[in-house]
Amino acid sequence: MQAPDDFPEGAGGKPTRHVLTPSTLNRLVRGLLEDALPLVWIEGELSNVARPASGHLYFTLKDSLAQVRCAMFKTKSMGLRFRPADGVHVLCRARVGLYEPRGEFQLVVEHMEPAGEGALQREFERLKAQLDAEGLFAQERKRPLPRFARRIGVITSATGAAIRDVLSVLSRRWPLVEVDVLPVPVQGREAPPAIVSMLRKASACGRYDVLLLTRGGGSLEDLWAFNDEQVARAVHASAVPVVSAVGHEIDFSISDFVADLRAPTPSAAAELLVPDVLALRRHVEQLHQRNAAIHERRLHTRIQRLDHLLARLQAQRPQARLSRDRQRLLQLHRRLLACRQAQLTRKTIRLERVYTRLLAQHPRQRVELLRQQLEQHALQLRHMIQHKLQHERLNLQQTARAMHAVSPLATLERGYAILFDEKGKVLRSAQDVAVDAPLRAKLVDGELALRVSKK
């Protein structure tokens, strides 16, 4: 921009002054601001909040070092989900501008939310995307609920409105079910670890057919315990099915996505958990009526068939057929007796013939013949053995005489001796013996100890 005195020169070399009015200046500044910063997000603390009769909302947004005036028109402010008040920390989307009549810099706010809620919402979306990528929301891992639950564990605040609604619906719809209230805090820092601990205990005890995790409505911050990652993983790890009913119908929590079933409200969860006893009774009555009608039709059909069979039976005169069959049975009986008698006679004759042949070839005679043959063979065997023994004895004697002839013992019997040195070695020469050496002489009837006196 040009300096205040840096204007274009006119005739004669003198600068020409371009004079602006305040409205023109403010309009120029407003245009520059809106062109440079069309939309911004800004976070700060509300101050001097005012809502006049026009319905517009005016306030100051500040931090520890500066502040800026803000305006939010009626059409935008009527859609706020909370009540703005001094000291509330908020997050705004606004257009930067200038209020021309007073020349004041300001923000025109189009959207405003509690700053904490915006951060929570971003954390909610981050955790939701992470767990979804891990497969904790997969439909194929969700388990069906038991049709007739015997025991239900309700994990919630023992003093909240949710448990009263749940117990009321359960007692009305299915009085047979046993309900255990498993109290936990449902809001604040102590809520997530308490919910995780109770989920693990209820899952491990094996007492419950299904678990209900629930609480009443509230802000996103109030419901944040059910958006905790550890709570979500505990729901996923539960050994029994888990139903999640957190807040109102428009509220969604991470536990709703992880649970086996999400109910819009605690009362709706109770209706999903148990059947309606009145509807079930009507259904049973309908089944009973249908069963009675079916049995009546079947009975009527069988009575008609029985009447038809009776008419056919009477038309065929069964007494006459029985009499004919009786006569035929008697005839068959007589023929059977005659056949048996003839067969017995034939077998008796055959047995007599076989007995006669057996007597002609009595085993006693064959045994005597075989005994005589055995004695003869035994006698021949003894003769052969004796002859063989005699022959072997002669051979042995001849071999003994031949061995005795070449045996050293025979030489000893003729008066010779065998000399051994002190090591037991046979002496073959006088040169192998030293004077005064001990010797041993073996004779035919014993041994002698000797000592060499001289050579």
Coordinates of N, CA, C and O in Angstrom, one line a residue, residues 382-451:
R382 N 16.1 -152.9 15.5 CA 17.1 -153.3 16.5 C 18.3 -154.0 15.9 O 19.5 -153.7 16.3
H383 N 18.1 -154.9 15.0 CA 19.2 -155.6 14.3 C 20.1 -154.6 13.6 O 21.3 -154.7 13.6
M384 N 19.5 -153.7 12.9 CA 20.2 -152.7 12.1 C 21.1 -151.8 13.0 O 22.2 -151.5 12.7
I385 N 20.5 -151.4 14.2 CA 21.2 -150.6 15.1 C 22.4 -151.3 15.7 O 23.5 -150.8 15.8
Q386 N 22.2 -152.6 16.1 CA 23.3 -153.4 16.7 C 24.4 -153.6 15.7 O 25.6 -153.5 16.0
H387 N 24.1 -153.9 14.4 CA 25.1 -154.0 13.4 C 25.9 -152.7 13.2 O 27.1 -152.7 13.0
K388 N 25.2 -151.6 13.2 CA 25.8 -150.3 13.0 C 26.7 -150.0 14.1 O 27.9 -149.5 13.9
L389 N 26.3 -150.3 15.4 CA 27.2 -150.1 16.5 C 28.4 -150.9 16.5 O 29.5 -150.4 16.8
Q390 N 28.3 -152.2 16.1 CA 29.5 -153.1 16.0 C 30.5 -152.5 15.0 O 31.7 -152.5 15.2
H391 N 30.0 -152.1 13.9 CA 30.8 -151.6 12.8 C 31.5 -150.3 13.3 O 32.8 -150.2 13.1
E392 N 30.9 -149.4 13.9 CA 31.5 -148.2 14.4 C 32.5 -148.5 15.5 O 33.5 -147.8 15.7
R393 N 32.2 -149.5 16.4 CA 33.1 -149.8 17.5 C 34.5 -150.3 16.9 O 35.5 -149.9 17.3
L394 N 34.4 -151.2 15.8 CA 35.6 -151.6 15.2 C 36.4 -150.5 14.6 O 37.7 -150.4 14.7
N395 N 35.7 -149.6 13.9 CA 36.4 -148.4 13.3 C 37.1 -147.6 14.4 O 38.2 -147.1 14.2
L396 N 36.4 -147.4 15.6 CA 37.0 -146.6 16.7 C 38.3 -147.3 17.2 O 39.2 -146.6 17.5
Q397 N 38.2 -148.6 17.4 CA 39.4 -149.3 17.9 C 40.6 -149.1 16.9 O 41.7 -148.9 17.4
Q398 N 40.3 -149.3 15.6 CA 41.4 -149.1 14.7 C 42.0 -147.7 14.7 O 43.2 -147.5 14.7
T399 N 41.1 -146.7 14.8 CA 41.6 -145.4 14.9 C 42.4 -145.1 16.1 O 43.4 -144.4 16.1
A400 N 42.0 -145.7 17.3 CA 42.7 -145.5 18.5 C 44.1 -146.1 18.5 O 45.1 -145.6 19.0
R401 N 44.2 -147.3 17.8 CA 45.5 -148.0 17.7 C 46.4 -147.1 16.9 O 47.6 -147.0 17.2
A402 N 45.9 -146.6 15.8 CA 46.7 -145.7 14.9 C 47.2 -144.5 15.6 O 48.3 -144.1 15.5
M403 N 46.3 -143.9 16.4 CA 46.7 -142.7 17.1 C 47.7 -143.0 18.2 O 48.6 -142.2 18.5
H404 N 47.5 -144.2 18.9 CA 48.5 -144.5 19.9 C 49.9 -144.8 19.4 O 50.9 -144.5 20.1
A405 N 49.9 -145.3 18.2 CA 51.2 -145.5 17.6 C 52.0 -144.3 17.4 O 53.2 -144.3 17.5
V406 N 51.4 -143.2 17.1 CA 52.1 -141.9 16.8 C 52.0 -141.0 18.0 O 52.6 -139.9 18.0
S407 N 51.5 -141.4 19.1 CA 51.4 -140.6 20.3 C 52.7 -140.5 21.1 O 53.4 -141.5 21.2
P408 N 53.0 -139.4 21.7 CA 54.2 -139.3 22.5 C 54.1 -140.2 23.7 O 55.1 -140.7 24.3
L409 N 52.9 -140.5 24.2 CA 52.7 -141.4 25.3 C 53.3 -142.8 25.1 O 53.9 -143.4 26.0
A410 N 53.1 -143.2 23.8 CA 53.7 -144.5 23.5 C 55.2 -144.5 23.6 O 55.8 -145.5 24.0
T411 N 55.8 -143.4 23.2 CA 57.3 -143.3 23.3 C 57.7 -143.3 24.8 O 58.7 -143.9 25.1
L412 N 56.9 -142.6 25.6 CA 57.2 -142.6 27.0 C 57.1 -144.0 27.6 O 57.9 -144.3 28.6
E413 N 56.2 -144.8 27.2 CA 56.1 -146.2 27.7 C 57.3 -147.0 27.4 O 57.6 -148.0 28.1
R414 N 58.1 -146.6 26.4 CA 59.3 -147.4 26.0 C 60.5 -146.9 26.8 O 61.6 -147.2 26.5
G415 N 60.3 -146.0 27.8 CA 61.4 -145.6 28.7 C 61.9 -144.2 28.4 O 62.9 -143.8 29.0
Y416 N 61.4 -143.5 27.5 CA 61.8 -142.2 27.2 C 61.1 -141.1 28.1 O 60.1 -141.4 28.7
A417 N 61.7 -139.9 28.1 CA 61.2 -138.8 28.9 C 61.2 -137.5 28.1 O 62.1 -137.4 27.2
I418 N 60.4 -136.5 28.4 CA 60.3 -135.2 27.7 C 60.7 -134.2 28.7 O 60.2 -134.1 29.8
L419 N 61.8 -133.3 28.4 CA 62.3 -132.3 29.3 C 61.7 -131.0 28.9 O 61.6 -130.6 27.7
F420 N 61.4 -130.2 29.9 CA 60.8 -128.9 29.8 C 61.7 -127.9 30.6 O 62.2 -128.3 31.7
D421 N 62.0 -126.7 30.1 CA 62.7 -125.7 30.9 C 61.7 -125.1 31.9 O 60.5 -125.5 32.0
E422 N 62.2 -124.1 32.7 CA 61.4 -123.5 33.7 C 60.2 -122.7 33.2 O 59.3 -122.4 33.9
K423 N 60.2 -122.3 31.9 CA 59.1 -121.7 31.2 C 58.1 -122.6 30.6 O 57.2 -122.2 30.0
G424 N 58.4 -123.9 30.7 CA 57.5 -124.9 30.1 C 57.8 -125.2 28.7 O 56.9 -125.9 28.0
K425 N 58.9 -124.8 28.1 CA 59.2 -125.0 26.7 C 60.0 -126.3 26.6 O 60.9 -126.6 27.4
V426 N 59.7 -127.1 25.6 CA 60.3 -128.4 25.4 C 61.8 -128.2 25.0 O 62.0 -127.4 24.1
L427 N 62.7 -128.9 25.6 CA 64.1 -128.8 25.3 C 64.5 -129.7 24.2 O 64.2 -130.9 24.2
R428 N 65.1 -129.2 23.2 CA 65.5 -130.0 22.0 C 67.0 -130.1 21.9 O 67.5 -130.9 21.1
S429 N 67.8 -129.3 22.7 CA 69.3 -129.3 22.5 C 69.9 -128.9 23.9 O 69.3 -128.2 24.7
A430 N 71.1 -129.5 24.2 CA 71.7 -129.2 25.4 C 72.2 -127.8 25.5 O 72.5 -127.3 26.6
Q431 N 72.4 -127.2 24.3 CA 72.8 -125.8 24.3 C 71.8 -124.8 24.8 O 72.1 -123.7 25.1
D432 N 70.6 -125.3 24.9 CA 69.5 -124.4 25.3 C 69.4 -124.3 26.9 O 68.5 -123.7 27.4
V433 N 70.3 -125.1 27.6 CA 70.2 -125.2 29.1 C 71.4 -124.6 29.7 O 72.6 -124.9 29.3
A434 N 71.3 -123.8 30.7 CA 72.4 -123.3 31.5 C 72.6 -124.1 32.7 O 71.7 -124.9 33.1
V435 N 73.9 -124.0 33.3 CA 74.2 -124.8 34.5 C 73.4 -124.3 35.6 O 73.1 -123.1 35.7
D436 N 73.0 -125.2 36.5 CA 72.1 -124.9 37.7 C 70.7 -124.4 37.3 O 70.0 -123.9 38.1
A437 N 70.3 -124.7 36.0 CA 68.9 -124.3 35.6 C 68.0 -125.4 36.0 O 68.2 -126.6 35.9
P438 N 66.8 -125.0 36.6 CA 65.8 -126.0 36.9 C 65.1 -126.6 35.7 O 64.9 -125.8 34.7
L439 N 64.9 -127.9 35.7 CA 64.2 -128.5 34.6 C 63.0 -129.4 35.1 O 63.0 -129.7 36.3
R440 N 62.2 -129.8 34.2 CA 61.1 -130.7 34.5 C 61.0 -131.8 33.5 O 61.0 -131.5 32.3
A441 N 61.0 -133.1 34.0 CA 61.0 -134.3 33.1 C 59.6 -134.9 33.2 O 59.2 -135.3 34.3
K442 N 59.0 -135.2 32.1 CA 57.7 -135.8 32.1 C 57.9 -137.3 31.7 O 58.5 -137.6 30.6
L443 N 57.6 -138.3 32.6 CA 57.6 -139.7 32.3 C 56.2 -140.2 32.1 O 55.3 -139.5 32.1
V444 N 56.2 -141.5 31.8 CA 54.9 -142.1 31.5 C 53.9 -142.1 32.6 O 52.7 -142.0 32.5
D445 N 54.5 -142.2 33.9 CA 53.6 -142.3 35.0 C 53.7 -141.1 35.9 O 53.3 -141.1 37.1
G446 N 54.3 -139.9 35.5 CA 54.4 -138.7 36.3 C 55.5 -137.8 35.8 O 56.0 -137.9 34.7
E447 N 55.9 -136.8 36.7 CA 56.9 -135.8 36.4 C 57.9 -135.8 37.5 O 57.6 -136.1 38.6
L448 N 59.2 -135.3 37.1 CA 60.3 -135.2 38.0 C 60.9 -133.8 37.9 O 61.0 -133.3 36.8
A449 N 61.3 -133.2 39.0 CA 62.0 -131.9 39.0 C 63.5 -132.2 39.0 O 64.0 -132.9 39.8
L450 N 64.2 -131.5 38.1 CA 65.7 -131.7 37.9 C 66.4 -130.4 38.0 O 65.7 -129.4 37.8
R451 N 67.7 -130.5 38.1 CA 68.5 -129.3 38.1 C 69.9 -129.7 37.4 O 70.4 -130.7 37.7

